[in-house]
Structure formats: structure tokens, C-alpha cells
Short mmCIF file of N, CA and C in Angstrom, two decimals:
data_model
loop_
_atom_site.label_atom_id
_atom_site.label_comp_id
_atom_site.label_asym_id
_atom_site.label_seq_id
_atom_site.Cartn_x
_atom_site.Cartn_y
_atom_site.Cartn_z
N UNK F 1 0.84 -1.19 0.00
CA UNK F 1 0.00 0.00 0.00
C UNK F 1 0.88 1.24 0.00
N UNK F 2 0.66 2.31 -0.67
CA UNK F 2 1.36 3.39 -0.47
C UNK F 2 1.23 4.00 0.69
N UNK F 3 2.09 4.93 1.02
CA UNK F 3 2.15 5.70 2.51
C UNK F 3 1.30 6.76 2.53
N UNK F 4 0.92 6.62 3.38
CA UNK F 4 -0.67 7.96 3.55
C UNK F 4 0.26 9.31 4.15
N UNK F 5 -0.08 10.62 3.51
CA UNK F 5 0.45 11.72 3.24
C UNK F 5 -0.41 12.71 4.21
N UNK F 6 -0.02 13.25 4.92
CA UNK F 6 -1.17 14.45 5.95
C UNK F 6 -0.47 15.18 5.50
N UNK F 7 -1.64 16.64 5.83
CA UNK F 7 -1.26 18.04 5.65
C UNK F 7 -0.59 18.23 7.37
N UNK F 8 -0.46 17.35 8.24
CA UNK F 8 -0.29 17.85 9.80
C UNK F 8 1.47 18.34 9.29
N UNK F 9 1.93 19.13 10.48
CA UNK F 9 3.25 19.26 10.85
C UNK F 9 3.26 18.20 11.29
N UNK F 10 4.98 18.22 11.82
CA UNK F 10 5.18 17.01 12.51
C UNK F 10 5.44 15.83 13.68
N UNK F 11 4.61 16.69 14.70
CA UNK F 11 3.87 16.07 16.14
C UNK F 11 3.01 15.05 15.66
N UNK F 12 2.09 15.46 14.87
CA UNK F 12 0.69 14.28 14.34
C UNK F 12 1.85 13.33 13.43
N UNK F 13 2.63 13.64 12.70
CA UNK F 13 3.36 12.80 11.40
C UNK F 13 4.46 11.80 12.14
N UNK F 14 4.63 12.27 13.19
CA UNK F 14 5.70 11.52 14.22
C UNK F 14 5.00 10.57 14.80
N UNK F 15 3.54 10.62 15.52
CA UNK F 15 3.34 9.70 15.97
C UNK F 15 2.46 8.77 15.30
N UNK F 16 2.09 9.16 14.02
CA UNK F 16 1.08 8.75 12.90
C UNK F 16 2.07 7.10 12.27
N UNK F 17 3.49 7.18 12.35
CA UNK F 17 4.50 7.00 11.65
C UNK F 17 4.06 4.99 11.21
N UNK F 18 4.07 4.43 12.64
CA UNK F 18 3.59 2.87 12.57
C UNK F 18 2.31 3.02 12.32
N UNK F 19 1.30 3.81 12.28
CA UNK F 19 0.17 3.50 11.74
C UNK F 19 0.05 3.60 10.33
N UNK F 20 1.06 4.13 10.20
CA UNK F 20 1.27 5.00 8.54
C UNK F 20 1.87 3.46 7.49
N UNK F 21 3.04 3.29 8.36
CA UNK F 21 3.85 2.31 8.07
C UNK F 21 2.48 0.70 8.01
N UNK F 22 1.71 0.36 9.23
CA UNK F 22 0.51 -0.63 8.63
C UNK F 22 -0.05 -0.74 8.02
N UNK F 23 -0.48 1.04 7.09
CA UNK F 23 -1.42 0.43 5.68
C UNK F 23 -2.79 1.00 6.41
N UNK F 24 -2.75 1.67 7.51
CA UNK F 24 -4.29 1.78 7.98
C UNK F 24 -4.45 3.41 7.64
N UNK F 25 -5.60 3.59 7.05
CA UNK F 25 -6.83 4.75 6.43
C UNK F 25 -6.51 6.07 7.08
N UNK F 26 -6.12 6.81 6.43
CA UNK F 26 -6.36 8.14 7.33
C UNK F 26 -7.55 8.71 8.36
N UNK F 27 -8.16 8.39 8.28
CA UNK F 27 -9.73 7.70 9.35
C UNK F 27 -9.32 7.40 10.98
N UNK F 28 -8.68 6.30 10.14
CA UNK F 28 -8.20 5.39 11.31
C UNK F 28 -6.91 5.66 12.38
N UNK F 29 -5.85 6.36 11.60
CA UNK F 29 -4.63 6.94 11.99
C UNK F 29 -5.10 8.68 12.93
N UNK F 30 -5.87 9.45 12.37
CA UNK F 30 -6.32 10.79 12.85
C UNK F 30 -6.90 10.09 14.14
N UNK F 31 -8.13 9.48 14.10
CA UNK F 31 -8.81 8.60 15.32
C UNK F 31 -7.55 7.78 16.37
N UNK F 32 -7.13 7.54 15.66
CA UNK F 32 -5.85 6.99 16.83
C UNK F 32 -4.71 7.99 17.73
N UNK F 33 -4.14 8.55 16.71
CA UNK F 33 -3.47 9.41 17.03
C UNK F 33 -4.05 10.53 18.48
N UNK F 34 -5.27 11.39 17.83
CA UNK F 34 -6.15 11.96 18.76
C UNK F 34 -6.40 11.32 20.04
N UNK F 35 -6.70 9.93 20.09
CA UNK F 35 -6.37 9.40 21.49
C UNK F 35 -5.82 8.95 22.22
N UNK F 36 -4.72 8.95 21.64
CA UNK F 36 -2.99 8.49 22.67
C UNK F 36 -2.29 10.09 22.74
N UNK F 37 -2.65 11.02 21.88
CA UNK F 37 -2.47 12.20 22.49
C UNK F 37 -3.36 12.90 23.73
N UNK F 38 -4.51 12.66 23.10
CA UNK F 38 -5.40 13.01 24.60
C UNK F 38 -4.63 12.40 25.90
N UNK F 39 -4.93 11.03 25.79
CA UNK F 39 -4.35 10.52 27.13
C UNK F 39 -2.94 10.74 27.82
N UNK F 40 -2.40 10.89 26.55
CA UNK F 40 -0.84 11.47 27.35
C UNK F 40 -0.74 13.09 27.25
N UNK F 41 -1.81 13.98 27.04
CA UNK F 41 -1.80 15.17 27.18
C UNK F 41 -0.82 16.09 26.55
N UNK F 42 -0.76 15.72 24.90
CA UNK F 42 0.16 16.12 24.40
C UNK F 42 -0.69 16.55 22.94
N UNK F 43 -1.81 17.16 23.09
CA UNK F 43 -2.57 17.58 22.11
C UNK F 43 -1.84 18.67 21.12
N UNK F 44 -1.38 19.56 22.20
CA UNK F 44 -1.07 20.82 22.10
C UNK F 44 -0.12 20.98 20.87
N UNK F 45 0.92 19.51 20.69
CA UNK F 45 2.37 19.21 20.11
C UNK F 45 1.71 18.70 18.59
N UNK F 46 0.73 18.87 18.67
CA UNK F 46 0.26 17.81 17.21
C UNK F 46 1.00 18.45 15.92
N UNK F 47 0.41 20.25 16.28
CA UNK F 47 0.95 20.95 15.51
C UNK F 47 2.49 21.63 15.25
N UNK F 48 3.04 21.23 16.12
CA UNK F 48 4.64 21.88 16.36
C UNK F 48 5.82 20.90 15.68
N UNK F 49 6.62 21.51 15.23
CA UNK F 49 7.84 21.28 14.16
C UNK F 49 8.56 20.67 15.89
N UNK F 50 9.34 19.37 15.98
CA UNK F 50 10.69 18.88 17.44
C UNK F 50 10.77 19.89 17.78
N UNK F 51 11.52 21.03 16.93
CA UNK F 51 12.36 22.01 17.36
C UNK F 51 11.49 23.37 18.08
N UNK F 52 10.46 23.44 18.13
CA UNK F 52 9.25 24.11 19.26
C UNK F 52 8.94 23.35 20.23
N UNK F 53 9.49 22.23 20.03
CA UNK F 53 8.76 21.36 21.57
C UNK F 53 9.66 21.42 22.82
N UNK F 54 9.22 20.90 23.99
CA UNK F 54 10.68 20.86 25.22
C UNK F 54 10.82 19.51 25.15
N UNK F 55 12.11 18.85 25.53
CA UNK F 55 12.73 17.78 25.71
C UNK F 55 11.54 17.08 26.04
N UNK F 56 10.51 16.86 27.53
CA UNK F 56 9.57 16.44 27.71
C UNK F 56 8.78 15.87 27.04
N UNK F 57 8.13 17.03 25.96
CA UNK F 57 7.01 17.07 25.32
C UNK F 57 7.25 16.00 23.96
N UNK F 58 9.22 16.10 23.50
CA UNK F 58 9.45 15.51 22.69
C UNK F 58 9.36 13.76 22.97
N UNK F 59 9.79 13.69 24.42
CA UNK F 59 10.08 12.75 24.95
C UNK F 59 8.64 11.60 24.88
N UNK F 60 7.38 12.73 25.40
CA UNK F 60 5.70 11.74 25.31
C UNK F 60 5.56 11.74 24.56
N UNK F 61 6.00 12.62 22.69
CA UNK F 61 5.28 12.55 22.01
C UNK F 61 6.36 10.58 20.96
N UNK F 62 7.55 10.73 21.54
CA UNK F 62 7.84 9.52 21.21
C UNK F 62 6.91 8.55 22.08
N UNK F 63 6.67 8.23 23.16
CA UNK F 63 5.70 7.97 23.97
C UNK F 63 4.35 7.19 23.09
N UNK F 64 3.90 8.30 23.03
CA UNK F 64 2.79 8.51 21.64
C UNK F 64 2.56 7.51 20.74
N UNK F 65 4.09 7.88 20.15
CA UNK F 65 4.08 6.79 18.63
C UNK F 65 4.55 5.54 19.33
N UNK F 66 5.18 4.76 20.45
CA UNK F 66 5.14 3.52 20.92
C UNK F 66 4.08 2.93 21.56
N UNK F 67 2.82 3.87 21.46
CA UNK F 67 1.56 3.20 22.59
C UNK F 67 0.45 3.06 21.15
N UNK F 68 0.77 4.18 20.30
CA UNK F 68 -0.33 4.28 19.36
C UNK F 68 -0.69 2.60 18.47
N UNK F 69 0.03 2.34 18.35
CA UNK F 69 -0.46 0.56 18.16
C UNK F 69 -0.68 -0.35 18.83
N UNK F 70 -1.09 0.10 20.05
CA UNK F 70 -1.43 -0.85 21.16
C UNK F 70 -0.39 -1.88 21.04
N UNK F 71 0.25 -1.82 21.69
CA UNK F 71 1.52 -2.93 21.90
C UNK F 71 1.43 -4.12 23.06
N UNK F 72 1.56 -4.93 22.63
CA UNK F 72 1.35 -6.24 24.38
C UNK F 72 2.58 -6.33 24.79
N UNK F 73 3.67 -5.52 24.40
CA UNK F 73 5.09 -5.06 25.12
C UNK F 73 5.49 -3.62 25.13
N UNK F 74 5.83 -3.32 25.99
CA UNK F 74 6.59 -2.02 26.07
C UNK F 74 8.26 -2.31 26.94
N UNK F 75 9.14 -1.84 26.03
CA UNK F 75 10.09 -1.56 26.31
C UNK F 75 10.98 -0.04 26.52
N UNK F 76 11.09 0.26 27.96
CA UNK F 76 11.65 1.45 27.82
C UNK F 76 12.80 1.37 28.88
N UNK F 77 13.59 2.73 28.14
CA UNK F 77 14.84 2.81 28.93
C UNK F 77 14.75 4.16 29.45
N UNK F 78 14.96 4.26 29.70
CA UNK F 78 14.79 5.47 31.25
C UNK F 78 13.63 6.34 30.91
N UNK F 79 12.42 6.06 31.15
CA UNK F 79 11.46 6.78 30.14
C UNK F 79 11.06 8.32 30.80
N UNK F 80 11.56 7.97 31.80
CA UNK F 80 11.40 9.29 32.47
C UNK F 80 12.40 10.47 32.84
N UNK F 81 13.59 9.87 31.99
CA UNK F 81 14.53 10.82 31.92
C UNK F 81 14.22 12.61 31.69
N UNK F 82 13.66 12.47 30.54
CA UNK F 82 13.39 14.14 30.47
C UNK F 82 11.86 14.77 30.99
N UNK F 83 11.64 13.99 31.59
CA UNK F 83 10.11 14.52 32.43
C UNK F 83 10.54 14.95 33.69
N UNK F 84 9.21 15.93 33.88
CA UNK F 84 9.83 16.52 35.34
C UNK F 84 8.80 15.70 36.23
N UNK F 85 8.57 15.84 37.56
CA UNK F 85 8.27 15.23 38.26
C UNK F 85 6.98 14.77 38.39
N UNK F 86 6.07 15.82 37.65
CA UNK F 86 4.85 15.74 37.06
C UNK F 86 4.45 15.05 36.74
N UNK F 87 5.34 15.34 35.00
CA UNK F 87 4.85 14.08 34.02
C UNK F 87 5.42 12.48 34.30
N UNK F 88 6.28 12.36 34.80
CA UNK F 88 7.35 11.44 35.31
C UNK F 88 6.05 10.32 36.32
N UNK F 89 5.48 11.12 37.29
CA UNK F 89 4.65 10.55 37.78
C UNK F 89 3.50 9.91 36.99
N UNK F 90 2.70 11.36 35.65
CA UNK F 90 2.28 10.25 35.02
C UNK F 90 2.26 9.41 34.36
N UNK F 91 3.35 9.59 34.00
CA UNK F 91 3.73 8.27 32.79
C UNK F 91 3.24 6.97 33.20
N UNK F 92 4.37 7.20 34.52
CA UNK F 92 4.08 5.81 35.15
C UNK F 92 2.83 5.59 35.57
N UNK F 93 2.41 6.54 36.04
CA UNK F 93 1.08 5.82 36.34
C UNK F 93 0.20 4.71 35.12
N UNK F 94 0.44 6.20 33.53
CA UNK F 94 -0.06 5.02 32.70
C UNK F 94 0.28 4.12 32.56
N UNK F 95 1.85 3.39 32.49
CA UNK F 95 2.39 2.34 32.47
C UNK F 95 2.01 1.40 33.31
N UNK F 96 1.21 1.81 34.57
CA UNK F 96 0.89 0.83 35.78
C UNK F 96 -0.62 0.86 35.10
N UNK F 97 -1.34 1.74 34.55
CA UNK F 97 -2.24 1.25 33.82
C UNK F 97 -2.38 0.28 32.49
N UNK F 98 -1.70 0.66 32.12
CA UNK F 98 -1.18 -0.54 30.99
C UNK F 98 -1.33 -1.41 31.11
N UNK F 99 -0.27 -1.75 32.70
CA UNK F 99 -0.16 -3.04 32.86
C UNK F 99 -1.42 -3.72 33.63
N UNK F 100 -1.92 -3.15 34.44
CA UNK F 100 -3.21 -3.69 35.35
C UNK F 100 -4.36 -4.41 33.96
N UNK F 101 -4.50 -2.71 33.60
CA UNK F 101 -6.10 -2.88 32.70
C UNK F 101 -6.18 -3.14 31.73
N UNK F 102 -4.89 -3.02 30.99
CA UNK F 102 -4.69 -3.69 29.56
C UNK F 102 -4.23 -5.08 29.12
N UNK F 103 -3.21 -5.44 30.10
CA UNK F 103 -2.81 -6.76 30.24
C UNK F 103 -1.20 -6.17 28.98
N UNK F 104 -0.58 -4.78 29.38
CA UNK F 104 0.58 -4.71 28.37
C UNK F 104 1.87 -4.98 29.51
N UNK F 105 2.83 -6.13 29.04
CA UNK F 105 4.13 -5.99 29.56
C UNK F 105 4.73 -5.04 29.53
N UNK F 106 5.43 -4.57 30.41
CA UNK F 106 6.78 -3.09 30.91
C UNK F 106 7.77 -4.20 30.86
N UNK F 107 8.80 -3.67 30.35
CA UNK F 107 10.13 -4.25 30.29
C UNK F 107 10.79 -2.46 30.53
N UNK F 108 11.18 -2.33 31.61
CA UNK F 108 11.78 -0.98 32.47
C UNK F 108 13.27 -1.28 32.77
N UNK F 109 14.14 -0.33 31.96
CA UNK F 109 14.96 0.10 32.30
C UNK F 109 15.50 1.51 33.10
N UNK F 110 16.05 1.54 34.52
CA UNK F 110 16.02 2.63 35.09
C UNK F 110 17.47 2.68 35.79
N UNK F 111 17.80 3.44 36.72
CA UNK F 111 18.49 4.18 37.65
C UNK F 111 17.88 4.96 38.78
N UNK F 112 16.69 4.69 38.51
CA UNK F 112 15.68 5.70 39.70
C UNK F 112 15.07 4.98 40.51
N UNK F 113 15.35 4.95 41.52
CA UNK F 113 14.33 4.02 42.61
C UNK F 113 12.50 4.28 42.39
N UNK F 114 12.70 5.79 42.60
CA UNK F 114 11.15 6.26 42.23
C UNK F 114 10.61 5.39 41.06
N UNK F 115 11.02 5.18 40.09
CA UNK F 115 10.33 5.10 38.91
C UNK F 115 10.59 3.80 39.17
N UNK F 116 11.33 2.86 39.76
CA UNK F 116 11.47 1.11 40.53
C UNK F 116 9.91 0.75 40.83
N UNK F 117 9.86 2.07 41.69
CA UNK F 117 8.64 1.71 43.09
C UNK F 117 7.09 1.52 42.14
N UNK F 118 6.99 1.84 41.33
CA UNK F 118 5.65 1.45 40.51
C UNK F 118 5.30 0.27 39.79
N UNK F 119 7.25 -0.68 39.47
CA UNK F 119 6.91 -2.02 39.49
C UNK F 119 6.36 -2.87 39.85
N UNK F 120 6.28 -4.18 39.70
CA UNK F 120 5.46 -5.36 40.61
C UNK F 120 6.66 -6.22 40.77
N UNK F 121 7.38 -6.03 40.28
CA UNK F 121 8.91 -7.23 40.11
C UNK F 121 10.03 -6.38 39.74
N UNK F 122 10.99 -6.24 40.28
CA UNK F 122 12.36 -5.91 40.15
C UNK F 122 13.44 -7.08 40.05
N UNK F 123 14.12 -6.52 38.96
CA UNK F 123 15.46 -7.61 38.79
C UNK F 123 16.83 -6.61 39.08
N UNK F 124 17.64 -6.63 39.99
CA UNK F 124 18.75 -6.19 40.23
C UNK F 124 19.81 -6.79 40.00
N UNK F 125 20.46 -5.95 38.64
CA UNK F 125 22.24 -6.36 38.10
C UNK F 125 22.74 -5.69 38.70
N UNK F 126 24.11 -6.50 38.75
CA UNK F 126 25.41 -6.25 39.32
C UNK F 126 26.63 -6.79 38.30
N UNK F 127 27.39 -6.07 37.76
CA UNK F 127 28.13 -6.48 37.10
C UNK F 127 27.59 -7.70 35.76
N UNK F 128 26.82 -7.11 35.13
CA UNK F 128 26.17 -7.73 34.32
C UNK F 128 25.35 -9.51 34.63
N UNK F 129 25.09 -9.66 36.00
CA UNK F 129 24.75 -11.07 36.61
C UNK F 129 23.50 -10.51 37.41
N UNK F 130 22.56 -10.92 37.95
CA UNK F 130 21.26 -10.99 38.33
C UNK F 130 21.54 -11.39 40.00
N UNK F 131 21.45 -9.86 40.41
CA UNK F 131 21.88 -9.90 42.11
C UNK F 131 21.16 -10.33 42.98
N UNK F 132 19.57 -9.64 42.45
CA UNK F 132 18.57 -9.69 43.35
C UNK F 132 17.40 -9.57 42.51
N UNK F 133 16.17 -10.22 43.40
CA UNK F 133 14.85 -10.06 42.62
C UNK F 133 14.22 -9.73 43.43
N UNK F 134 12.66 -8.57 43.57
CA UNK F 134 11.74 -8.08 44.42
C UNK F 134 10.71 -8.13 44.06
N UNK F 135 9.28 -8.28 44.76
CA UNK F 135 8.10 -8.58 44.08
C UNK F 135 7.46 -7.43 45.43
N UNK F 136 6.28 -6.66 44.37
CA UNK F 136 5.68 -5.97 45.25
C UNK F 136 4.55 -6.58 46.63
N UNK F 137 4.05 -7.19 45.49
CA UNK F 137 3.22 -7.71 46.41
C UNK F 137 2.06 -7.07 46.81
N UNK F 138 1.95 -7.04 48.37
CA UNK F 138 0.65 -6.25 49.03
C UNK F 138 1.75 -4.47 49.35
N UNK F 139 2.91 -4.78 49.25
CA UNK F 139 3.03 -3.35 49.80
C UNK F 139 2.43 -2.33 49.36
N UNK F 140 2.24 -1.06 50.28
CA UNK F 140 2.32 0.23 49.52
C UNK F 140 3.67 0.67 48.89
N UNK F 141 3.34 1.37 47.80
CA UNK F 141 4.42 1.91 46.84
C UNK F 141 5.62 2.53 47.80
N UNK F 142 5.38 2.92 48.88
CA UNK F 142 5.99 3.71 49.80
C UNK F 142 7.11 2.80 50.79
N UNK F 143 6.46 1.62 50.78
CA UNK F 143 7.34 0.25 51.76
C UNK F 143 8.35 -0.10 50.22
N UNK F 144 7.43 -0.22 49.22
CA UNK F 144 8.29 -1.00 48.13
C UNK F 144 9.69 0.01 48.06
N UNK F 145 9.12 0.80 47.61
CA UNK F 145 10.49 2.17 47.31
C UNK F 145 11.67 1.88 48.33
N UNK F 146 10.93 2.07 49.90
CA UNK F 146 11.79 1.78 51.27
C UNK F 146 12.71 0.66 50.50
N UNK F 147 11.95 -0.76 50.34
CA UNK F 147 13.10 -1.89 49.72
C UNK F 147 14.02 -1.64 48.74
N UNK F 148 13.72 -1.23 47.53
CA UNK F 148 13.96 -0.94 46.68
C UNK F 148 15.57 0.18 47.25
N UNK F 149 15.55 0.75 48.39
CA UNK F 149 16.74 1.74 48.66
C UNK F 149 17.76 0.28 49.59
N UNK F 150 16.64 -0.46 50.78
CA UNK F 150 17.92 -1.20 51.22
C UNK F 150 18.57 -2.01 50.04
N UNK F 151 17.99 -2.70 49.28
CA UNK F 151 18.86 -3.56 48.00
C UNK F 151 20.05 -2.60 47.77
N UNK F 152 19.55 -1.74 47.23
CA UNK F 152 20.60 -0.61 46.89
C UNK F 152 21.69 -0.12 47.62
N UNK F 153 21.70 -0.22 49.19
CA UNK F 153 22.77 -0.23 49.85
C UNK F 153 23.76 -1.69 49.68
N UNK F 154 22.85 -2.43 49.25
CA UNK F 154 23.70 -3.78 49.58
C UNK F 154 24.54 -4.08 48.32
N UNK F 155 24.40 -3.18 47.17
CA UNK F 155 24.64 -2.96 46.25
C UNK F 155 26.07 -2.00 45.88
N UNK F 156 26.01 -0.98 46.85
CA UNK F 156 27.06 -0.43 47.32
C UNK F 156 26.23 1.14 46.61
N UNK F 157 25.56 1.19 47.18
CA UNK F 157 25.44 2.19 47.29
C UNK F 157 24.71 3.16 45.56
N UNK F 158 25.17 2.39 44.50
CA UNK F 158 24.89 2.18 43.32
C UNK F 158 23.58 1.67 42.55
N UNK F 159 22.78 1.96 42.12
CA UNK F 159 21.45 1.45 41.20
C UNK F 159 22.05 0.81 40.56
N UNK F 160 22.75 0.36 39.90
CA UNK F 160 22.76 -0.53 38.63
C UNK F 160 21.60 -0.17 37.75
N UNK F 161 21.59 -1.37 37.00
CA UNK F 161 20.36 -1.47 36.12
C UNK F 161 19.50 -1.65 36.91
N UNK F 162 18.31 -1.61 37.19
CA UNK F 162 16.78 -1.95 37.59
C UNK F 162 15.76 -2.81 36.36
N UNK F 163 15.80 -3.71 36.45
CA UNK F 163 14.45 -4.12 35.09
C UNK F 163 13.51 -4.63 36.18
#
């Protein structure tokens, strides 16, 4: 099928890109797009050239184009690097929605305990070998995090990787 052509700048054309790339209707891509921007609150970017956006904004609207095909995996590496504490919070939250109500795997790469504590399972490397494993469980996010810091002392003091 040929590649479907919008008049959008390129916020909508960025995250349009795998829908573009499947062959699905301009119908179908506008309708999609519109609601993985709604939900990640990045309407505003549809119309803006990267180079008007902030690191952030660039950061959900990649976001965007990895959720916009409904994926039964997500893989990210520090996804909350250029978010501030805000958005950082919600990301994850959607990601913990994802995972509850959608039934989508997180495969999380981090350095942040915070962004640990919204897991259900932690795997802790050490020198490229598998140190430790944590399961949330019944805790509150607030006990998990607590764990999530002693590992980390035992660790030397260092995050490693987190998956």
C-alpha cells in the first residue's frame, strides 16, 4: 500500500509514523493518534515542528508513537529521563495502567528508585549477573520504594540497572 500523506506538521506525522507504516486509512490513523495524544496530554504538540517542543514534550510525544499501536510489550529505557516530576509521575502511572487494565508488559529500564517503586517485580544487576529479585506484592508503593533503597545499599550504594 502506499504511505498515507497528511497536511499535519510534525507532532501528528511523528506519531502517525507505525500507523502510517501498517497500511491503515487516514480515518483510522487521525482517530488513533487523537487518542494516545489526549491521554498522554500532548494535544497541544500535534501541531509543532521537534524544534518548538521541550525535551519532555518531545520525549511523550515519542511515547505517543510507541503506545499508538497498542503494543502487548513495552520496552523502555529510562522513560522518564526528560520529564519533570509531574509528568514522570504520570507516565508511570499510565504504564501501571497498561499493565493492570490492559494486560501490556513493561520491560523498564532505570536508575531511579522512584520510577522502581511502581513495578510489581524488580530484577537487580550487578556487574552484568542478576543480584537480586523483588516482588511488590501487598506493599504500599511507599514500603516497596523503602526496599527498593535497602537492595541498593547492599549494592554499594549504586542502582545498577533496575528491570
Amino acid at each position: 500500500k502506499p504511505v498515507v500523506s497528511f497536511s499535519m506538521d510534525l507532532g501528528f506525522e511523528n506519531i502517525a509514523v507505525p500507523l502510517t507504516l501498517a497500511g491503515k486509512s487516514k480515518v483510522e490513523i487521525k482517530a488513533a493518534v487523537a487518542k494516545i495524544a489526549k491521554r498522554l496530554d500532548v494535544e497541544q504538540i500535534l501541531n509543532k515542528y521537534p524544534s518548538e517542543c521541550s525535551g519532555g514534550q518531545r520525549q511523550r510525544a515519542a511515547i505517543c508513537r510507541a503506545l499508538v499501536t497498542n503494543p502487548k510489550i513495552i520496552v523502555a529505557d529510562e522513560p522518564t529521563g526528560n520529564l519533570d516530576s509531574k509528568n514522570s509521575h504520570e507516565l508511570l502511572s499510565l504504564f501501571r495502567d497498561l499493565n493492570i487494565n490492559d494486560g501490556v508488559s513493561i520491560l523498564m529500564v532505570t536508575h531511579d528508585p522512584f520510577s522502581a517503586s511502581f513495578c510489581e517485580r524488580i530484577l537487580f544487576l550487578k556487574d552484568g549477573k542478576l543480584f537480586n529479585e523483588i516482588f511488590k506484592g501487598e506493599k504500599s508503593r511507599k514500603e516497596f520504594f523503602n526496599e527498593i533503597l535497602d537492595i541498593l545499599t547492599l549494592l554499594g550504594g549504586e542502582l545498577g540497572n533496575v528491570r
